[in-house]
Tab-separated table of C-alpha atoms in Angstrom:
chain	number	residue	atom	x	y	z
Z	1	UNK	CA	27.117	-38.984	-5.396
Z	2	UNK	CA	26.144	-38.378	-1.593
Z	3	UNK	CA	27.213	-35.425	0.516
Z	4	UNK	CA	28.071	-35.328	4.372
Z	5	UNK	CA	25.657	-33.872	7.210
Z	6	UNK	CA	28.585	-30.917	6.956
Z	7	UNK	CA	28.400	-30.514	3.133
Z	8	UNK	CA	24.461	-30.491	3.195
Z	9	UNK	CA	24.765	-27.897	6.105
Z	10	UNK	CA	27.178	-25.565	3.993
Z	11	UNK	CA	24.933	-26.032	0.686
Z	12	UNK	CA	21.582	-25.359	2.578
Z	13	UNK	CA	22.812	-22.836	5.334
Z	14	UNK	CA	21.179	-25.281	7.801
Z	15	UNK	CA	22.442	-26.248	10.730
Z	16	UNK	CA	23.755	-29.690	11.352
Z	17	UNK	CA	21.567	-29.772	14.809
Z	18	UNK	CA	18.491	-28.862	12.326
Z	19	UNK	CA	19.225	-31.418	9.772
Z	20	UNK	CA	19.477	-33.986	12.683
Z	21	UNK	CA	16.318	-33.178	14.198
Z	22	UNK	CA	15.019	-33.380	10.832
Z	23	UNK	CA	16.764	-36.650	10.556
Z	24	UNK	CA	14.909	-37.543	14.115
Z	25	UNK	CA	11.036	-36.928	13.443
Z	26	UNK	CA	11.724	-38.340	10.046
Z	27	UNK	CA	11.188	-35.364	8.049
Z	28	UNK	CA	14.865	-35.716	5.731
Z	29	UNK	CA	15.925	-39.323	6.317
Z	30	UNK	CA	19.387	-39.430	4.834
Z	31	UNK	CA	19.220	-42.265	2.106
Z	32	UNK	CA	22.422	-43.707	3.040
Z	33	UNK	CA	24.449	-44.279	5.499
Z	34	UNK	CA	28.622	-44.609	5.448
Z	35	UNK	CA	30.385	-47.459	6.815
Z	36	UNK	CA	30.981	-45.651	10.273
Z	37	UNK	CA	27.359	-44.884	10.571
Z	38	UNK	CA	27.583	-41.235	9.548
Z	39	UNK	CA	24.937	-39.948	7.469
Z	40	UNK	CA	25.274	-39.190	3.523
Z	41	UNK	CA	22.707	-37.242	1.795
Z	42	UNK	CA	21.583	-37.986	-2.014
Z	43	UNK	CA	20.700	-35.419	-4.835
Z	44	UNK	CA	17.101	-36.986	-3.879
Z	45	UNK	CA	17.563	-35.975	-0.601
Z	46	UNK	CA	18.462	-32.365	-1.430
Z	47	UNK	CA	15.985	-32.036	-3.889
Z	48	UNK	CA	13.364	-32.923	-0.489
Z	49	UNK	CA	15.254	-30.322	1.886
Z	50	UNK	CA	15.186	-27.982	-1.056
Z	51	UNK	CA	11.182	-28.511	-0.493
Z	52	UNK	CA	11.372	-28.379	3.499
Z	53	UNK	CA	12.881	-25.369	3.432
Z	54	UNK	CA	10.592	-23.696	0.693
Z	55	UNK	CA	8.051	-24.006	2.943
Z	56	UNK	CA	9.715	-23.441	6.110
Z	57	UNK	CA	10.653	-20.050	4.938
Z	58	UNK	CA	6.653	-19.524	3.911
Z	59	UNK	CA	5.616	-20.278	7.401
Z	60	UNK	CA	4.039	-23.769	7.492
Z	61	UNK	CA	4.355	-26.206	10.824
Z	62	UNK	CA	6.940	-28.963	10.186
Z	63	UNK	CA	3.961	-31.478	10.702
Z	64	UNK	CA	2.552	-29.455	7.859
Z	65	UNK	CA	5.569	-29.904	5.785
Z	66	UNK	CA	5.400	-33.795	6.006
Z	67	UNK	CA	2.315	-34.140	5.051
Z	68	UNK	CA	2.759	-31.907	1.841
Z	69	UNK	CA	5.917	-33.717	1.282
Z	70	UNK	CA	4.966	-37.306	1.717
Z	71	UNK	CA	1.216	-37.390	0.300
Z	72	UNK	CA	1.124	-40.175	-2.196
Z	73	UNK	CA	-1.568	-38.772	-4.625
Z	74	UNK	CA	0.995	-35.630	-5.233
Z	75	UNK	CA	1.005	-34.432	-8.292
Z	76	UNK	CA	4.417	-33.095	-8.849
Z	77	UNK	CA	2.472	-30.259	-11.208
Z	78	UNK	CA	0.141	-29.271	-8.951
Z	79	UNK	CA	2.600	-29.130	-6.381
Z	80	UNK	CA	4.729	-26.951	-8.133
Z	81	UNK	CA	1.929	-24.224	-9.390
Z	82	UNK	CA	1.177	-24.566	-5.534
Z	83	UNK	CA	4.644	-23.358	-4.477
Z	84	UNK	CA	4.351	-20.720	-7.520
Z	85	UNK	CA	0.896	-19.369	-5.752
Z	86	UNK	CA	2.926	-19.141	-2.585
Z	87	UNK	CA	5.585	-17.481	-3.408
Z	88	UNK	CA	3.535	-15.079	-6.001
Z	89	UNK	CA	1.403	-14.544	-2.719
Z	90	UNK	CA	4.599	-13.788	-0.297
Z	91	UNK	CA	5.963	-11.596	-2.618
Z	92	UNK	CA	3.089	-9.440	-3.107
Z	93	UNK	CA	2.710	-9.139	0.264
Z	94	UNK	CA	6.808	-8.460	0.819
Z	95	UNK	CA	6.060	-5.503	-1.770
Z	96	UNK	CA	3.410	-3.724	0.104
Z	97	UNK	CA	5.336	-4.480	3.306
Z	98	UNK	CA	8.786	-2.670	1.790
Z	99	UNK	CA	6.623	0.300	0.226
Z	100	UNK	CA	4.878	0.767	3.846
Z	101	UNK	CA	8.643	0.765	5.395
Z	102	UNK	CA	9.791	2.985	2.732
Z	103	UNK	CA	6.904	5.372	3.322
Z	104	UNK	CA	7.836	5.474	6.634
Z	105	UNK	CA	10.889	6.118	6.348
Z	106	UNK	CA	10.069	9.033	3.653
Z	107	UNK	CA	7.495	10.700	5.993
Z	108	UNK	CA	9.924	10.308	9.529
Z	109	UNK	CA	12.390	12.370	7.090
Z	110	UNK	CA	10.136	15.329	6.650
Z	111	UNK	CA	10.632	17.636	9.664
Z	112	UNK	CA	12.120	15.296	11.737
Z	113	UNK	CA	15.501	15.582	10.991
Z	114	UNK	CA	15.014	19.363	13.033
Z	115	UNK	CA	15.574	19.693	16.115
Z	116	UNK	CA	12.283	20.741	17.657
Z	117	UNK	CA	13.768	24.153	18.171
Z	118	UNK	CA	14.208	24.221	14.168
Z	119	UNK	CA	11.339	23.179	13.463
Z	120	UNK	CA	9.723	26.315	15.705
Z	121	UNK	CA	12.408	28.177	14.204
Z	122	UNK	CA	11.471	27.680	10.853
Z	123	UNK	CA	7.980	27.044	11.177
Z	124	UNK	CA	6.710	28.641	14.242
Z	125	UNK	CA	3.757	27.407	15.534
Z	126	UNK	CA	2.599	25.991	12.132
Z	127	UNK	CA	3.699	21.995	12.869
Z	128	UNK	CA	4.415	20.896	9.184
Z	129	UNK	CA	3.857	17.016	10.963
Z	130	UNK	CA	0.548	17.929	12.370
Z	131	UNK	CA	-2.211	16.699	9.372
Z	132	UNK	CA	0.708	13.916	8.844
Z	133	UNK	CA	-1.524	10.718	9.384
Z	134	UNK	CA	-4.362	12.284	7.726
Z	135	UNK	CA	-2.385	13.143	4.272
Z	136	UNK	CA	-1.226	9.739	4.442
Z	137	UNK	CA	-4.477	7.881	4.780
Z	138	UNK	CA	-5.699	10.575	2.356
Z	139	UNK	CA	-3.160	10.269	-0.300
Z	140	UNK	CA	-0.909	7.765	0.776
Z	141	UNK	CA	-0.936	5.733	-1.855
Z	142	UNK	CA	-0.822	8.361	-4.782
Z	143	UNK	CA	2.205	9.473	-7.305
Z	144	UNK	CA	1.838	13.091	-5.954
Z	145	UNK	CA	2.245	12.033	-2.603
Z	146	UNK	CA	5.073	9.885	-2.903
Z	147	UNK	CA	6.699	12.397	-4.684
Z	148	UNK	CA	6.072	15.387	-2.271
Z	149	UNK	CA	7.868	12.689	0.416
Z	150	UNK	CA	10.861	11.763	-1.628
Z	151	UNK	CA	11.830	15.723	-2.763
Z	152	UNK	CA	10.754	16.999	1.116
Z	153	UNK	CA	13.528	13.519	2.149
Z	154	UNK	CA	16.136	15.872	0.660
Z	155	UNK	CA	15.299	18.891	1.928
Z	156	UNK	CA	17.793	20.906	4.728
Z	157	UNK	CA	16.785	23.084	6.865
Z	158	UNK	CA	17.941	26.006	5.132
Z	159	UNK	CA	15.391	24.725	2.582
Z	160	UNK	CA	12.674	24.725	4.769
Z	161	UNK	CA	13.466	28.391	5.862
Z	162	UNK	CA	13.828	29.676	2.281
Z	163	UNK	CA	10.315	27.940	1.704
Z	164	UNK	CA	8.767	29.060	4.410
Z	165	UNK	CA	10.066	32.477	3.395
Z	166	UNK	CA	8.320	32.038	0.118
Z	167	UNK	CA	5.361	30.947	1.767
Z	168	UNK	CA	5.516	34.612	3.838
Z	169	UNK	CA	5.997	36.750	1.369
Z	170	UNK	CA	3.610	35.279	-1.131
Z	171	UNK	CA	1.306	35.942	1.518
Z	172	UNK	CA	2.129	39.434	2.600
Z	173	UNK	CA	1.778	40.257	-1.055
Z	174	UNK	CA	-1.674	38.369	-1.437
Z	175	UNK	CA	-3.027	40.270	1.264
Z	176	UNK	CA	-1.408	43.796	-0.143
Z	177	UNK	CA	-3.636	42.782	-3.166
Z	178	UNK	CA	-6.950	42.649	-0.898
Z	179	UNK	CA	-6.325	45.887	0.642
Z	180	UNK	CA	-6.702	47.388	-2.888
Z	181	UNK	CA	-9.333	46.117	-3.863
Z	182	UNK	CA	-7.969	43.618	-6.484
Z	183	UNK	CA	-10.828	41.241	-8.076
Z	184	UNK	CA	-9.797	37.258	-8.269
Z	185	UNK	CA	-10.537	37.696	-11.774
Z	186	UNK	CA	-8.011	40.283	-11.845
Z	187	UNK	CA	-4.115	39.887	-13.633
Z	188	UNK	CA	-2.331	40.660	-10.305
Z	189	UNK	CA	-4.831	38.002	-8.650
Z	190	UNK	CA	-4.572	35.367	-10.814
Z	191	UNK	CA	-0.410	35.754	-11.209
Z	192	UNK	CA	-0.405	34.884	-7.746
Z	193	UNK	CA	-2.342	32.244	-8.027
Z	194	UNK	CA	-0.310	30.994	-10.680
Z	195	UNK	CA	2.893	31.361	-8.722
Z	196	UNK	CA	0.566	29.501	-5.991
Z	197	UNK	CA	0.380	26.783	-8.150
Z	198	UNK	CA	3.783	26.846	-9.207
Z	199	UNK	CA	5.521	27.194	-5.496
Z	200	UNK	CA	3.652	23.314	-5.397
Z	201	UNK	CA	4.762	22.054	-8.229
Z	202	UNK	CA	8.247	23.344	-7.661
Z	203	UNK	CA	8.874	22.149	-3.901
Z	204	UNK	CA	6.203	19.192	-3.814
Z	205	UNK	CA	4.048	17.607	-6.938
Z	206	UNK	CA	3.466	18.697	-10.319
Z	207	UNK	CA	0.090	20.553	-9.785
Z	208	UNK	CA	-2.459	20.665	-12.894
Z	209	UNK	CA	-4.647	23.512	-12.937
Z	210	UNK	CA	-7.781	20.760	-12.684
Z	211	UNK	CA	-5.636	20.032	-9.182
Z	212	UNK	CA	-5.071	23.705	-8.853
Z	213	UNK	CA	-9.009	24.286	-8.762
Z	214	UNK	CA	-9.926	21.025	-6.722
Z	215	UNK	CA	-7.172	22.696	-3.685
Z	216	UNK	CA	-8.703	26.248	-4.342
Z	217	UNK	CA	-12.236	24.545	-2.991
Z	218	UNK	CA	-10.688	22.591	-0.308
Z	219	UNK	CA	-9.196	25.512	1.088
Z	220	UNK	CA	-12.411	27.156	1.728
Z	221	UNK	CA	-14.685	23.897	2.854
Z	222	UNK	CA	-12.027	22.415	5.159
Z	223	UNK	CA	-11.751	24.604	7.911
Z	224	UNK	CA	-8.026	23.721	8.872
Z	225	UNK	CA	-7.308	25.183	5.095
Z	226	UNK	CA	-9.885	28.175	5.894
Z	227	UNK	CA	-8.353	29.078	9.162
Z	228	UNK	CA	-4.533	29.033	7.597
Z	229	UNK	CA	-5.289	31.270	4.515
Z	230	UNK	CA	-7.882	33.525	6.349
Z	231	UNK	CA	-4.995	34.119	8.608
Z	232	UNK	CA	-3.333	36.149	6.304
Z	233	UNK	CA	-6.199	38.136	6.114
Z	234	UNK	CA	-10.277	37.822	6.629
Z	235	UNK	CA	-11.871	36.494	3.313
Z	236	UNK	CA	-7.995	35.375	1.840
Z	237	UNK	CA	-9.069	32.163	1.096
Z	238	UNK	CA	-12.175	32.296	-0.814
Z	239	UNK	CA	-10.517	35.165	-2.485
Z	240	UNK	CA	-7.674	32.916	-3.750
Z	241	UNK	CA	-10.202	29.836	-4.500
Z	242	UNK	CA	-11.906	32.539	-7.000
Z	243	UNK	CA	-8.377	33.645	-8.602
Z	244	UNK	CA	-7.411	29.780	-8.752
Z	245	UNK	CA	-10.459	29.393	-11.008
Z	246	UNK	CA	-9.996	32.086	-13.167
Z	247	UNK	CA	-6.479	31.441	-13.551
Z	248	UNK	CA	-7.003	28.279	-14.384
Z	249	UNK	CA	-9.856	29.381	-16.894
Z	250	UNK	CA	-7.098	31.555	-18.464
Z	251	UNK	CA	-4.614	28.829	-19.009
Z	252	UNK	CA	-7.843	26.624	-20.083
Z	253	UNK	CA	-8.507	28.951	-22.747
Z	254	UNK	CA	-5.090	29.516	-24.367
């Protein structure tokens, strides 16, 4: 059976003017020919466009094609573990491509959906984009991460004010509990840092307390952390690093 330059087109989704060019450098010479000159394709000859395009679609220079194509000492084997290499290559690289869009796509969602009067609104001067690059080269490519990106996706921002209210009172409280002279080893210390730990895990990532401890020290040696916390009040943030570790000492312990 042969098929028409039309019927190859429609089976291929090719162009007729690219399966005559390919007819003109001699790349997919038609094996036949009808008795008005038109050109009729063979299974054979699909079977080689089949090829052309495989490798069309992975990049290579038609010249390159050819030469794959029409190398006598081809073995058909070899040739096809080639194309599986390729394509297990390309689609590897397709899957890190589609999780960077999809990260983008996840982290242009947090914040950005407000307005930037919102966002002051809700946030004031605190820009919840403004360690964005550095949490992503950070801890881009962790669970936690992608899961603090795909619940804050969903977030209105009525969430983000009812959060941020959390965030507020927490720390009002927090700070109440400095001025009297509560110990981090104390109960009262340590329940806040256990609904600390649990305001993450709610809104963001599940937070372990082995997690829990490993934030309590970064919020005293990085000095963006320092800065927030201390905010609250002089000394909060060491102060909550100490109740972090005893709380989590508590729950170790049970």
């Amino acid at each position: 059976m042969s098929y028409s330059v039309g019927q190859v087109a429609g089976f291929a989704g090719v162009t007729v003017r690219t399966l005559h060019h390919y007819d003109g450098i001699g790349l997919l010479v038609p094996s036949e020919r009808s008795h008005a000159g038109h050109r009729r394709y063979s299974d054979a000859d699909l079977d080689r466009l089949q090829q052309i395009l495989f490798y069309r679609e992975l990049g290579f220079p038609l010249d390159e094609v050819a030469a794959l194509l029409d190398d006598p000492e081809a073995d058909p084997r070899a040739h096809l573990r080639r194309q599986h290499e390729l394509l297990t290559a390309r689609i590897e690289q397709l899957r890190k491509m589609a999780t960077a869009v999809e990260h983008a796509m996840e982290a242009r969602k947090m914040g950005i959906d407000l307005t930037p009067e919102e966002r002051f609104e809700v946030f004031g001067d605190k820009d919840p984009e403004q360690y964005r690059e550095e949490a992503e080269a950070r801890w881009g490519d962790t669970q936690a991460y992608a899961e603090s990106q795909r619940r804050a996706a969903t977030y209105t921002k009525e969430d983000w004010k009812r959060i941020q209210a959390e965030v507020d009172d927490w720390g009002r409280r927090y700070a109440a509990l400095m001025s009297s002279g509560e110990r981090p080893s104390g109960e009262a210390a340590m329940d806040l840092a256990e609904e600390h730990r649990q305001h993450i895990s709610g809104y963001y990532f599940e937070v372990p307390y082995e997690l829990h401890r490993c934030f309590g020290e970064m919020y005293v040696s990085d000095e963006r952390f320092k800065a927030y916390y201390d905010g609250m009040r002089p000394g909060l943030a060491e102060h909550l690093r100490d109740a972090i570790t005893a709380n989590a000492d508590r729950h170790s312990a049970e």
